[in-house]
Tab-separated table of C-alpha atoms and ligand atoms in Angstrom:
chain	number	residue	atom	x	y	z
A	1	UNK	CA	101.338	137.356	154.847
A	2	UNK	CA	100.130	138.313	151.557
A	3	UNK	CA	101.423	141.874	150.067
A	4	UNK	CA	99.018	143.405	147.484
A	5	UNK	CA	100.288	146.422	145.454
A	6	UNK	CA	97.356	147.124	142.997
A	7	UNK	CA	93.934	148.204	143.565
A	8	UNK	CA	92.334	145.733	141.345
A	9	UNK	CA	94.021	142.745	143.393
A	10	UNK	CA	92.889	144.260	146.590
A	11	UNK	CA	89.208	144.603	145.417
A	12	UNK	CA	89.301	141.091	144.289
A	13	UNK	CA	90.699	139.781	147.322
A	14	UNK	CA	87.972	141.527	149.536
A	15	UNK	CA	85.063	140.651	147.331
A	16	UNK	CA	86.092	137.146	147.451
A	17	UNK	CA	86.697	137.126	151.200
A	18	UNK	CA	83.317	138.678	151.644
A	19	UNK	CA	81.585	136.161	149.288
A	20	UNK	CA	82.872	133.526	151.855
A	21	UNK	CA	81.437	135.231	154.665
A	22	UNK	CA	84.592	136.399	156.309
A	23	UNK	CA	84.783	139.323	158.643
A	24	UNK	CA	87.341	141.968	157.358
A	25	UNK	CA	89.198	144.324	159.589
A	26	UNK	CA	91.109	147.102	158.530
A	27	UNK	CA	94.093	149.237	159.810
A	28	UNK	CA	94.926	152.130	157.804
A	29	UNK	CA	98.505	153.506	158.284
A	30	UNK	CA	101.461	155.503	156.794
A	31	UNK	CA	104.026	153.017	158.216
A	32	UNK	CA	107.212	153.082	159.957
A	33	UNK	CA	105.458	151.000	162.569
A	34	UNK	CA	105.790	151.272	166.266
A	35	UNK	CA	103.645	149.732	169.242
A	36	UNK	CA	100.888	152.273	168.568
A	37	UNK	CA	100.297	150.716	165.117
A	38	UNK	CA	100.731	147.125	166.459
A	39	UNK	CA	98.281	147.637	169.056
A	40	UNK	CA	95.606	148.409	166.371
A	41	UNK	CA	96.750	145.538	164.514
A	42	UNK	CA	96.188	143.287	167.243
A	43	UNK	CA	92.763	144.600	167.988
A	44	UNK	CA	91.935	143.945	164.292
A	45	UNK	CA	93.196	140.494	164.642
A	46	UNK	CA	90.904	139.905	167.480
A	47	UNK	CA	87.881	141.361	165.943
A	48	UNK	CA	87.761	139.636	162.457
A	49	UNK	CA	88.491	136.732	160.363
A	50	UNK	CA	91.029	138.576	158.233
A	51	UNK	CA	93.172	141.545	158.972
A	52	UNK	CA	94.208	144.080	156.256
A	53	UNK	CA	96.680	146.811	157.115
A	54	UNK	CA	97.580	149.372	154.418
A	55	UNK	CA	100.775	151.240	154.201
A	56	UNK	CA	100.507	154.366	152.116
A	57	UNK	CA	102.236	157.699	152.820
A	58	UNK	CA	99.318	159.945	151.561
A	59	UNK	CA	100.689	163.007	149.733
A	60	UNK	CA	97.531	164.853	149.978
A	61	UNK	CA	97.376	165.110	153.552
A	62	UNK	CA	100.627	166.667	153.878
A	63	UNK	CA	100.778	170.811	153.427
A	64	UNK	CA	103.244	172.201	150.689
A	65	UNK	CA	106.113	172.758	153.363
A	66	UNK	CA	105.200	169.513	155.419
A	67	UNK	CA	107.276	166.401	155.489
A	68	UNK	CA	106.040	164.244	152.928
A	69	UNK	CA	109.357	163.822	151.231
A	70	UNK	CA	111.214	162.808	154.488
A	71	UNK	CA	108.596	161.095	156.143
A	72	UNK	CA	110.213	157.728	157.289
A	73	UNK	CA	109.939	154.671	155.252
A	74	UNK	CA	111.039	151.265	155.735
A	75	UNK	CA	109.019	148.562	153.833
A	76	UNK	CA	111.152	145.578	154.844
A	77	UNK	CA	110.851	146.307	158.483
A	78	UNK	CA	106.956	147.170	158.299
A	79	UNK	CA	106.267	144.138	156.353
A	80	UNK	CA	108.078	142.088	159.103
A	81	UNK	CA	106.463	143.642	161.999
A	82	UNK	CA	102.811	143.500	160.379
A	83	UNK	CA	103.350	139.959	159.663
A	84	UNK	CA	104.569	139.109	163.188
A	85	UNK	CA	101.379	140.238	164.839
A	86	UNK	CA	99.152	138.296	162.360
A	87	UNK	CA	98.245	140.579	159.459
A	88	UNK	CA	96.835	138.645	156.502
A	89	UNK	CA	97.138	141.220	153.950
A	90	UNK	CA	99.523	144.109	153.675
A	91	UNK	CA	98.128	146.564	151.021
A	92	UNK	CA	100.672	148.899	149.719
A	93	UNK	CA	99.297	150.801	146.748
A	94	UNK	CA	101.371	153.251	144.501
A	95	UNK	CA	100.813	156.981	144.763
A	96	UNK	CA	100.247	157.142	140.896
A	97	UNK	CA	97.618	154.513	141.138
A	98	UNK	CA	95.799	156.058	144.017
A	99	UNK	CA	96.003	159.485	142.364
A	100	UNK	CA	96.002	159.425	138.586
A	101	UNK	CA	96.987	162.829	136.951
A	102	UNK	CA	93.206	163.633	136.193
A	103	UNK	CA	92.115	163.089	140.091
A	104	UNK	CA	89.760	165.738	140.915
A	105	UNK	CA	87.408	164.479	143.657
A	106	UNK	CA	87.893	165.280	147.486
A	107	UNK	CA	85.819	164.633	150.599
A	108	UNK	CA	85.564	167.301	152.896
A	109	UNK	CA	84.144	167.208	156.431
A	110	UNK	CA	83.066	170.527	157.605
A	111	UNK	CA	82.688	171.453	161.233
A	112	UNK	CA	84.884	169.090	163.206
A	113	UNK	CA	87.944	169.770	160.883
A	114	UNK	CA	87.911	173.545	161.432
A	115	UNK	CA	89.448	173.787	164.990
A	116	UNK	CA	92.657	172.292	166.474
A	117	UNK	CA	94.974	170.725	163.729
A	118	UNK	CA	92.645	172.283	161.085
A	119	UNK	CA	93.777	175.691	161.857
A	120	UNK	CA	97.461	175.065	161.060
A	121	UNK	CA	96.909	172.424	158.434
A	122	UNK	CA	93.910	173.781	156.310
A	123	UNK	CA	94.057	171.090	153.704
A	124	UNK	CA	94.984	168.063	155.806
A	125	UNK	CA	91.733	166.438	157.012
A	126	UNK	CA	90.378	166.565	153.352
A	127	UNK	CA	93.481	164.701	152.233
A	128	UNK	CA	92.694	162.063	155.068
A	129	UNK	CA	89.014	161.690	154.372
A	130	UNK	CA	89.572	161.356	150.792
A	131	UNK	CA	92.323	158.674	150.973
A	132	UNK	CA	90.395	156.790	153.839
A	133	UNK	CA	87.211	156.828	151.807
A	134	UNK	CA	89.164	155.431	148.672
A	135	UNK	CA	90.725	152.864	151.067
A	136	UNK	CA	87.480	151.784	152.621
A	137	UNK	CA	86.262	151.187	149.004
A	138	UNK	CA	89.261	149.007	148.048
A	139	UNK	CA	89.473	147.094	151.149
A	140	UNK	CA	85.563	146.880	151.892
A	141	UNK	CA	86.258	146.395	155.625
A	142	UNK	CA	83.361	145.624	158.132
A	143	UNK	CA	85.590	147.221	160.930
A	144	UNK	CA	88.251	149.921	160.752
A	145	UNK	CA	90.549	150.791	163.479
A	146	UNK	CA	92.168	154.168	164.532
A	147	UNK	CA	94.302	155.570	167.065
A	148	UNK	CA	92.871	158.233	169.720
A	149	UNK	CA	96.335	159.682	169.513
A	150	UNK	CA	94.899	161.487	166.216
A	151	UNK	CA	91.786	162.214	168.038
A	152	UNK	CA	90.549	164.749	165.385
A	153	UNK	CA	91.204	162.334	162.608
A	154	UNK	CA	89.021	159.703	164.390
A	155	UNK	CA	86.187	162.111	165.092
A	156	UNK	CA	86.432	163.427	161.482
A	157	UNK	CA	86.425	159.777	159.938
A	158	UNK	CA	83.568	158.767	162.152
A	159	UNK	CA	81.579	161.817	161.031
A	160	UNK	CA	82.172	161.010	157.257
A	161	UNK	CA	81.027	157.530	157.858
A	162	UNK	CA	77.843	158.746	159.475
A	163	UNK	CA	77.090	161.452	157.084
A	164	UNK	CA	77.835	159.238	153.951
A	165	UNK	CA	75.961	156.425	155.443
A	166	UNK	CA	78.880	154.226	155.007
A	167	UNK	CA	78.770	150.471	155.974
A	168	UNK	CA	82.058	150.270	158.150
A	169	UNK	CA	82.276	150.386	161.920
A	170	UNK	CA	85.063	152.883	162.977
A	171	UNK	CA	86.764	152.149	166.445
A	172	UNK	CA	89.253	154.172	168.300
A	173	UNK	CA	91.958	152.670	170.393
A	174	UNK	CA	94.090	154.195	173.454
A	175	UNK	CA	97.209	155.937	172.688
A	176	UNK	CA	100.274	153.891	173.248
A	177	UNK	CA	102.997	155.769	175.211
A	178	UNK	CA	106.958	155.582	175.829
A	179	UNK	CA	107.901	155.107	179.256
A	180	UNK	CA	108.161	158.834	180.032
A	181	UNK	CA	104.612	159.274	178.536
A	182	UNK	CA	105.564	160.542	175.093
A	183	UNK	CA	102.808	159.426	172.366
A	184	UNK	CA	104.472	156.971	170.062
A	185	UNK	CA	104.864	158.316	166.686
A	186	UNK	CA	106.768	157.907	163.603
A	187	UNK	CA	107.727	161.497	163.466
A	188	UNK	CA	109.408	160.892	167.042
A	189	UNK	CA	112.347	159.615	164.907
A	190	UNK	CA	113.074	162.976	163.882
A	191	UNK	CA	113.809	164.367	167.399
A	192	UNK	CA	117.229	165.177	168.398
A	193	UNK	CA	118.332	163.873	171.798
A	194	UNK	CA	117.591	167.195	173.661
A	195	UNK	CA	114.241	167.529	171.814
A	196	UNK	CA	113.456	164.036	172.836
A	197	UNK	CA	114.016	165.022	176.336
A	198	UNK	CA	111.919	168.038	176.139
A	199	UNK	CA	109.071	166.170	174.487
A	200	UNK	CA	107.982	164.383	177.606
A	201	UNK	CA	106.561	167.824	178.674
A	202	UNK	CA	103.578	167.327	176.283
A	203	UNK	CA	102.477	164.480	178.377
A	204	UNK	CA	103.372	166.161	181.662
A	205	UNK	CA	101.063	169.165	180.678
A	206	UNK	CA	98.252	166.691	180.065
A	207	UNK	CA	98.861	164.994	183.291
A	208	UNK	CA	98.532	168.418	185.041
A	209	UNK	CA	95.150	168.713	183.183
A	210	UNK	CA	94.006	165.482	184.395
A	211	UNK	CA	95.131	166.220	187.991
A	212	UNK	CA	93.082	169.636	187.885
A	213	UNK	CA	89.967	168.101	186.429
A	214	UNK	CA	90.173	165.373	189.206
A	215	UNK	CA	90.196	167.896	191.686
A	216	UNK	CA	86.975	169.457	190.193
A	217	UNK	CA	88.404	172.380	188.289
A	218	UNK	CA	85.897	173.355	185.683
A	219	UNK	CA	87.428	176.400	184.278
A	220	UNK	CA	89.267	175.597	181.088
A	221	UNK	CA	91.370	178.683	181.098
A	222	UNK	CA	92.709	178.041	184.506
A	223	UNK	CA	93.855	174.420	183.205
A	224	UNK	CA	95.330	175.758	179.922
A	225	UNK	CA	97.243	178.336	181.971
A	226	UNK	CA	99.096	175.614	184.068
A	227	UNK	CA	99.662	173.427	181.046
A	228	UNK	CA	101.150	176.318	179.030
A	229	UNK	CA	103.503	176.888	182.105
A	230	UNK	CA	104.731	173.511	182.004
A	231	UNK	CA	105.472	173.589	178.229
A	232	UNK	CA	106.958	176.938	178.178
A	233	UNK	CA	109.253	175.889	180.977
A	234	UNK	CA	111.123	173.740	178.140
A	235	UNK	CA	112.921	176.358	175.864
A	236	UNK	CA	112.845	173.812	173.057
A	237	UNK	CA	109.110	173.601	173.166
A	238	UNK	CA	107.016	175.929	170.946
A	239	UNK	CA	103.353	175.666	171.461
A	240	UNK	CA	101.129	175.494	168.408
A	241	UNK	CA	97.880	175.245	170.440
A	242	UNK	CA	96.685	173.941	173.673
A	243	UNK	CA	92.829	173.771	173.737
A	244	UNK	CA	89.940	172.120	175.674
A	245	UNK	CA	87.154	171.016	173.288
A	246	UNK	CA	83.822	169.316	173.597
A	247	UNK	CA	84.865	165.647	172.678
A	248	UNK	CA	82.131	165.390	169.985
A	249	UNK	CA	82.059	168.691	168.392
A	250	UNK	CA	85.434	169.715	169.085
A	251	UNK	CA	84.381	173.352	169.663
A	252	UNK	CA	86.240	175.032	172.525
A	253	UNK	CA	84.555	174.998	176.008
A	254	UNK	CA	85.155	177.413	178.713
A	255	UNK	CA	83.288	175.655	181.474
A	256	UNK	CA	84.047	171.939	181.570
A	257	UNK	CA	80.810	169.889	182.207
A	258	UNK	CA	80.566	167.194	179.472
A	259	UNK	CA	82.993	165.028	177.710
A	260	UNK	CA	86.163	166.858	176.685
A	261	UNK	CA	89.372	166.466	174.812
A	262	UNK	CA	92.450	168.090	176.144
A	263	UNK	CA	94.396	168.548	173.144
A	264	UNK	CA	97.722	170.200	172.177
A	265	UNK	CA	100.310	170.489	169.347
A	266	UNK	CA	103.871	171.655	169.744
A	267	UNK	CA	106.918	172.059	167.622
A	268	UNK	CA	110.387	170.619	168.957
A	269	UNK	CA	112.606	172.072	166.299
A	270	UNK	CA	111.213	171.445	162.925
A	271	UNK	CA	109.090	168.496	164.291
A	272	UNK	CA	105.382	169.046	165.057
A	273	UNK	CA	104.055	166.698	167.625
A	274	UNK	CA	100.539	166.303	168.810
A	275	UNK	CA	98.712	164.683	171.844
A	276	UNK	CA	95.574	164.565	173.747
A	277	UNK	CA	93.728	162.989	176.630
A	278	UNK	CA	89.912	162.504	176.344
A	279	UNK	CA	87.701	162.858	179.565
A	280	UNK	CA	84.377	161.164	179.503
A	281	UNK	CA	81.226	161.259	182.017
A	282	UNK	CA	82.835	164.044	183.987
B	1	AMP	P1	99.900	156.909	161.016
B	1	AMP	O1	100.714	155.833	160.344
B	1	AMP	O2	100.753	157.896	161.660
B	1	AMP	O3	99.111	157.672	159.897
B	1	AMP	O4	99.073	156.128	161.983
B	1	AMP	C1	98.192	155.084	161.561
B	1	AMP	C2	97.183	154.736	162.719
B	1	AMP	O5	97.892	154.418	163.954
B	1	AMP	C3	96.408	156.046	163.064
B	1	AMP	O6	94.986	155.505	163.263
B	1	AMP	C4	96.870	156.748	164.304
B	1	AMP	O7	96.064	157.289	165.099
B	1	AMP	C5	97.456	155.352	164.933
B	1	AMP	N1	98.468	155.744	165.929
B	1	AMP	C6	99.509	156.584	165.474
B	1	AMP	N2	100.149	156.656	166.845
B	1	AMP	C7	99.719	155.915	167.779
B	1	AMP	C8	99.873	155.784	169.174
B	1	AMP	N3	100.938	156.186	169.917
B	1	AMP	N4	99.047	154.908	169.775
B	1	AMP	C9	97.738	154.477	169.444
B	1	AMP	N5	97.447	154.560	167.810
B	1	AMP	C10	98.488	155.305	167.298
């Protein structure tokens, strides 16, 4: 596996690979890899000739009081894991090169970023779309792979690609979970043992939503009530939101008739976790 640290070298590598007719697949990440990241990389490996993984903890997607400084980082470990699943290039640019002091351009996707995580993190998605656009420009992938774990991020990136007529196919992959259902996340490493135990309630509440939907329940408020009961039975869990939204527009729905995403965010101590389940063709 080759490691590239400068934008110039990344662009040269991709231009050259494209000239020789190679299909480039791309997995953008913030590192501290787990099975969720690796599943995206394995998919990327299958879909193209060259797999490029970026590792960049993007400062602009963190709010002023969020965990940018403490975000877990382990380059050696990540490098080994990415290599083992067949990554061809690990692209790890420097913050100073990505955002020189006179940086002043941002990409903002409007409607789909307003609800859900956009409420508590008003600048987050602008940071995501700006860095993803920059990375696409540097890596020049034919296919980019994202996790459904960050469902609003996936929809936002797809909207950006559509609106700006970009030449990349964006693919979503299912959420990889721990044995008790907790969605894998680099932030799970922050959890104290008691918090880790309580965190399984997020998945249990989503399973309850699934059960009710399968029984034919169409009233969003009934489902949310039962989900919140499960979450509130854990004193260590503080709900940020639990919502049922149209899976495409991300607007809240009252009556569930089309594709929906049941999405939630909750704090366990200082750690904010998110999870969701998407239901299609109801
Ligand atoms: P991150 O490093 O957290 O920014 O995530 C990089 C990519 O991995 C994003 O597309 C995430 O949605 C995806 N991802 C993170 N956790 C999971 C998971 N548990 N299952 C599947 N994909 C994931």
